[in-house]
Amino acid sequence: MSIKDNGAMASLSDGWKIGIWTAFVTAMSVLFSWALACAAPFVAIAAIAALTLSRANAFLLVGVTFVINQAIGFLLLGYPTTAESFGWGAAIGVAAFAATFVTTAAMRKTDDLRVAGAMGFLGGFVAYELVLIASTMVLPAGGGFSLAVIGEIFWINALAFAGLLAFRWLGQTIGLLAADDRQVLAA
């Protein structure tokens, strides 16, 4: 942080802004994992990470949130320690990374962040669900892919994404985030 000559606090450096945002999204992932268990909104996290972080840092953030989610599930929420449960955990991790790949790719397609955010979120959701559906070829599905369940997962992710976007806007408004941190991180 720098201090202006008049003693008032100036804006945070870009490194601090990135750290604050990353810590906030990570903290939200803990709350999502605790409250939603296996319905943690990885697509929303991937999309907001792609909007605010470099590609490498978006993958890192999604990876960290996935590990946190699995740790909370197995250590605190009592996920069964079976081959099937570990298999679905791995499938969810692959799906989260697939969503991150698609959301970060969408960010390179347009300079309009609203369009990129919408494209990234929707494309990320499709990628996420396709990986999970493909996983049923080797893992038992257990009825988790009805239209009602997929719709519920979509709305959980959509609401989480909207909430994260609102916090991003607030962070920009009060100076905790730059208007487009991706430009800072790409340099």
mmCIF file of C-alpha atoms in Angstrom, residues 10-187:
data_model
loop_
_atom_site.group_PDB
_atom_site.id
_atom_site.type_symbol
_atom_site.label_atom_id
_atom_site.label_comp_id
_atom_site.label_asym_id
_atom_site.label_seq_id
_atom_site.Cartn_x
_atom_site.Cartn_y
_atom_site.Cartn_z
ATOM 1 C CA ALA A 10 -3.878 5.571 -1.700
ATOM 2 C CA SER A 11 -5.083 2.614 -3.685
ATOM 3 C CA LEU A 12 -3.785 -0.830 -2.969
ATOM 4 C CA SER A 13 -1.125 -2.200 -5.273
ATOM 5 C CA ASP A 14 -2.269 -4.640 -7.929
ATOM 6 C CA GLY A 15 -0.580 -7.510 -6.082
ATOM 7 C CA TRP A 16 -2.620 -6.796 -2.952
ATOM 8 C CA LYS A 17 -5.823 -6.514 -4.995
ATOM 9 C CA ILE A 18 -5.191 -9.889 -6.580
ATOM 10 C CA GLY A 19 -4.414 -11.423 -3.185
ATOM 11 C CA ILE A 20 -7.531 -9.966 -1.558
ATOM 12 C CA TRP A 21 -9.754 -11.200 -4.390
ATOM 13 C CA THR A 22 -8.191 -14.658 -4.384
ATOM 14 C CA ALA A 23 -8.573 -14.923 -0.603
ATOM 15 C CA PHE A 24 -12.206 -13.808 -0.862
ATOM 16 C CA VAL A 25 -13.106 -16.353 -3.558
ATOM 17 C CA THR A 26 -11.284 -19.066 -1.612
ATOM 18 C CA ALA A 27 -13.225 -18.136 1.549
ATOM 19 C CA MET A 28 -16.471 -18.257 -0.435
ATOM 20 C CA SER A 29 -15.514 -21.713 -1.713
ATOM 21 C CA VAL A 30 -15.189 -22.877 1.889
ATOM 22 C CA LEU A 31 -18.694 -21.585 2.624
ATOM 23 C CA PHE A 32 -20.075 -23.091 -0.598
ATOM 24 C CA SER A 33 -18.451 -26.448 0.187
ATOM 25 C CA TRP A 34 -19.753 -26.447 3.742
ATOM 26 C CA ALA A 35 -23.282 -25.403 2.819
ATOM 27 C CA LEU A 36 -23.704 -27.201 -0.511
ATOM 28 C CA ALA A 37 -21.409 -30.235 -0.066
ATOM 29 C CA CYS A 38 -21.173 -31.965 -3.423
ATOM 30 C CA ALA A 39 -23.083 -29.184 -5.190
ATOM 31 C CA ALA A 40 -20.271 -26.655 -4.777
ATOM 32 C CA PRO A 41 -20.520 -24.148 -7.656
ATOM 33 C CA PHE A 42 -17.266 -24.915 -9.461
ATOM 34 C CA VAL A 43 -18.549 -23.429 -12.717
ATOM 35 C CA ALA A 44 -19.265 -20.116 -10.981
ATOM 36 C CA ILE A 45 -15.809 -20.143 -9.392
ATOM 37 C CA ALA A 46 -14.184 -20.987 -12.743
ATOM 38 C CA ALA A 47 -16.095 -18.199 -14.501
ATOM 39 C CA ILE A 48 -15.293 -15.534 -11.908
ATOM 40 C CA ALA A 49 -11.660 -16.655 -11.823
ATOM 41 C CA ALA A 50 -11.472 -16.373 -15.617
ATOM 42 C CA LEU A 51 -12.960 -12.862 -15.459
ATOM 43 C CA THR A 52 -10.552 -11.628 -12.829
ATOM 44 C CA LEU A 53 -7.327 -13.612 -12.984
ATOM 45 C CA SER A 54 -4.766 -14.713 -15.516
ATOM 46 C CA ARG A 55 -5.359 -18.132 -17.032
ATOM 47 C CA ALA A 56 -2.716 -19.810 -14.863
ATOM 48 C CA ASN A 57 -4.065 -18.198 -11.694
ATOM 49 C CA ALA A 58 -7.651 -19.123 -12.643
ATOM 50 C CA PHE A 59 -6.599 -22.792 -12.857
ATOM 51 C CA LEU A 60 -4.700 -22.467 -9.582
ATOM 52 C CA LEU A 61 -7.704 -20.932 -7.801
ATOM 53 C CA VAL A 62 -10.083 -23.605 -9.105
ATOM 54 C CA GLY A 63 -7.610 -26.305 -8.070
ATOM 55 C CA VAL A 64 -7.323 -24.866 -4.568
ATOM 56 C CA THR A 65 -11.102 -24.579 -4.213
ATOM 57 C CA PHE A 66 -11.507 -28.179 -5.410
ATOM 58 C CA VAL A 67 -8.994 -29.463 -2.843
ATOM 59 C CA ILE A 68 -10.719 -27.434 -0.115
ATOM 60 C CA ASN A 69 -14.087 -28.835 -1.188
ATOM 61 C CA GLN A 70 -12.828 -32.408 -1.067
ATOM 62 C CA ALA A 71 -11.108 -31.878 2.295
ATOM 63 C CA ILE A 72 -14.295 -30.458 3.795
ATOM 64 C CA GLY A 73 -16.312 -33.310 2.321
ATOM 65 C CA PHE A 74 -14.094 -36.154 3.469
ATOM 66 C CA LEU A 75 -12.807 -34.684 6.735
ATOM 67 C CA LEU A 76 -15.797 -32.725 8.029
ATOM 68 C CA LEU A 77 -18.944 -33.850 6.224
ATOM 69 C CA GLY A 78 -18.249 -37.574 6.316
ATOM 70 C CA TYR A 79 -18.103 -38.413 2.602
ATOM 71 C CA PRO A 80 -17.706 -42.196 2.366
ATOM 72 C CA THR A 81 -14.158 -43.335 1.746
ATOM 73 C CA THR A 82 -15.018 -45.748 -1.033
ATOM 74 C CA ALA A 83 -13.545 -46.198 -4.499
ATOM 75 C CA GLU A 84 -16.803 -44.855 -5.955
ATOM 76 C CA SER A 85 -16.664 -41.712 -3.823
ATOM 77 C CA PHE A 86 -13.000 -41.073 -4.696
ATOM 78 C CA GLY A 87 -13.846 -41.701 -8.349
ATOM 79 C CA TRP A 88 -16.626 -39.123 -8.317
ATOM 80 C CA GLY A 89 -14.317 -36.704 -6.512
ATOM 81 C CA ALA A 90 -11.769 -37.102 -9.290
ATOM 82 C CA ALA A 91 -14.497 -36.711 -11.934
ATOM 83 C CA ILE A 92 -15.689 -33.494 -10.304
ATOM 84 C CA GLY A 93 -12.098 -32.223 -10.281
ATOM 85 C CA VAL A 94 -11.676 -32.981 -13.989
ATOM 86 C CA ALA A 95 -15.052 -31.335 -14.668
ATOM 87 C CA ALA A 96 -14.017 -28.217 -12.712
ATOM 88 C CA PHE A 97 -10.815 -27.959 -14.753
ATOM 89 C CA ALA A 98 -12.769 -28.482 -17.992
ATOM 90 C CA ALA A 99 -15.068 -25.618 -16.968
ATOM 91 C CA THR A 100 -12.008 -23.488 -16.233
ATOM 92 C CA PHE A 101 -10.523 -24.286 -19.636
ATOM 93 C CA VAL A 102 -13.723 -23.246 -21.404
ATOM 94 C CA THR A 103 -14.274 -20.107 -19.303
ATOM 95 C CA THR A 104 -10.709 -18.887 -19.794
ATOM 96 C CA ALA A 105 -10.954 -19.604 -23.540
ATOM 97 C CA ALA A 106 -14.124 -17.508 -23.713
ATOM 98 C CA MET A 107 -12.271 -14.576 -22.149
ATOM 99 C CA ARG A 108 -9.941 -14.481 -25.160
ATOM 100 C CA LYS A 109 -12.814 -14.375 -27.654
ATOM 101 C CA THR A 110 -14.096 -10.880 -26.864
ATOM 102 C CA ASP A 111 -13.084 -7.723 -25.042
ATOM 103 C CA ASP A 112 -16.644 -7.246 -23.767
ATOM 104 C CA LEU A 113 -16.490 -8.738 -20.272
ATOM 105 C CA ARG A 114 -20.283 -9.110 -20.050
ATOM 106 C CA VAL A 115 -20.373 -11.208 -23.212
ATOM 107 C CA ALA A 116 -17.240 -13.110 -22.188
ATOM 108 C CA GLY A 117 -18.676 -13.762 -18.721
ATOM 109 C CA ALA A 118 -21.958 -15.079 -20.097
ATOM 110 C CA MET A 119 -20.250 -17.173 -22.790
ATOM 111 C CA GLY A 120 -17.721 -18.473 -20.303
ATOM 112 C CA PHE A 121 -20.303 -19.357 -17.686
ATOM 113 C CA LEU A 122 -22.658 -21.150 -20.092
ATOM 114 C CA GLY A 123 -19.847 -22.919 -21.937
ATOM 115 C CA GLY A 124 -18.212 -23.841 -18.641
ATOM 116 C CA PHE A 125 -21.458 -25.320 -17.362
ATOM 117 C CA VAL A 126 -21.868 -27.443 -20.489
ATOM 118 C CA ALA A 127 -18.251 -28.658 -20.240
ATOM 119 C CA TYR A 128 -18.680 -29.434 -16.532
ATOM 120 C CA GLU A 129 -21.835 -31.468 -17.073
ATOM 121 C CA LEU A 130 -20.474 -33.278 -20.135
ATOM 122 C CA VAL A 131 -17.448 -34.480 -18.170
ATOM 123 C CA LEU A 132 -19.697 -35.688 -15.355
ATOM 124 C CA ILE A 133 -22.087 -37.411 -17.752
ATOM 125 C CA ALA A 134 -19.134 -39.065 -19.516
ATOM 126 C CA SER A 135 -17.928 -40.250 -16.107
ATOM 127 C CA THR A 136 -21.041 -42.396 -15.798
ATOM 128 C CA MET A 137 -19.434 -44.746 -18.339
ATOM 129 C CA VAL A 138 -17.111 -45.940 -15.567
ATOM 130 C CA LEU A 139 -18.838 -44.732 -12.382
ATOM 131 C CA PRO A 140 -22.369 -45.457 -11.149
ATOM 132 C CA ALA A 141 -24.607 -42.430 -11.754
ATOM 133 C CA GLY A 142 -27.024 -42.929 -8.882
ATOM 134 C CA GLY A 143 -29.736 -40.833 -10.538
ATOM 135 C CA GLY A 144 -27.677 -37.649 -10.342
ATOM 136 C CA PHE A 145 -28.280 -36.639 -13.949
ATOM 137 C CA SER A 146 -31.993 -36.060 -14.186
ATOM 138 C CA LEU A 147 -33.065 -32.767 -15.725
ATOM 139 C CA ALA A 148 -34.218 -31.639 -12.282
ATOM 140 C CA VAL A 149 -30.790 -32.278 -10.732
ATOM 141 C CA ILE A 150 -28.908 -30.650 -13.625
ATOM 142 C CA GLY A 151 -31.289 -27.687 -13.413
ATOM 143 C CA GLU A 152 -30.684 -27.371 -9.676
ATOM 144 C CA ILE A 153 -26.901 -27.453 -10.200
ATOM 145 C CA PHE A 154 -27.270 -24.828 -12.940
ATOM 146 C CA TRP A 155 -29.227 -22.483 -10.659
ATOM 147 C CA ILE A 156 -26.811 -22.974 -7.757
ATOM 148 C CA ASN A 157 -23.959 -22.028 -10.078
ATOM 149 C CA ALA A 158 -25.881 -19.138 -11.661
ATOM 150 C CA LEU A 159 -26.776 -17.638 -8.278
ATOM 151 C CA ALA A 160 -23.233 -18.110 -6.979
ATOM 152 C CA PHE A 161 -21.842 -16.479 -10.136
ATOM 153 C CA ALA A 162 -24.243 -13.544 -9.780
ATOM 154 C CA GLY A 163 -23.213 -13.130 -6.142
ATOM 155 C CA LEU A 164 -19.512 -13.292 -7.001
ATOM 156 C CA LEU A 165 -20.060 -10.765 -9.803
ATOM 157 C CA ALA A 166 -21.769 -8.458 -7.316
ATOM 158 C CA PHE A 167 -18.827 -8.741 -4.937
ATOM 159 C CA ARG A 168 -16.450 -8.127 -7.853
ATOM 160 C CA TRP A 169 -18.385 -4.964 -8.750
ATOM 161 C CA LEU A 170 -18.315 -3.853 -5.108
ATOM 162 C CA GLY A 171 -14.567 -4.513 -4.935
ATOM 163 C CA GLN A 172 -14.031 -2.400 -8.045
ATOM 164 C CA THR A 173 -16.268 0.360 -6.696
ATOM 165 C CA ILE A 174 -14.390 0.669 -3.408
ATOM 166 C CA GLY A 175 -10.977 0.221 -5.015
ATOM 167 C CA LEU A 176 -10.078 -3.288 -3.859
ATOM 168 C CA LEU A 177 -10.091 -4.564 -7.447
ATOM 169 C CA ALA A 178 -8.883 -2.974 -10.643
ATOM 170 C CA ALA A 179 -11.407 -2.540 -13.451
ATOM 171 C CA ASP A 180 -9.819 -5.499 -15.248
ATOM 172 C CA ASP A 181 -7.260 -7.426 -13.209
ATOM 173 C CA ARG A 182 -6.675 -9.832 -16.099
ATOM 174 C CA GLN A 183 -4.690 -7.105 -17.857
ATOM 175 C CA VAL A 184 -2.501 -6.620 -14.795
ATOM 176 C CA LEU A 185 -1.818 -10.316 -14.496
ATOM 177 C CA ALA A 186 -1.214 -10.903 -18.187
ATOM 178 C CA ALA A 187 1.752 -8.526 -18.129
#
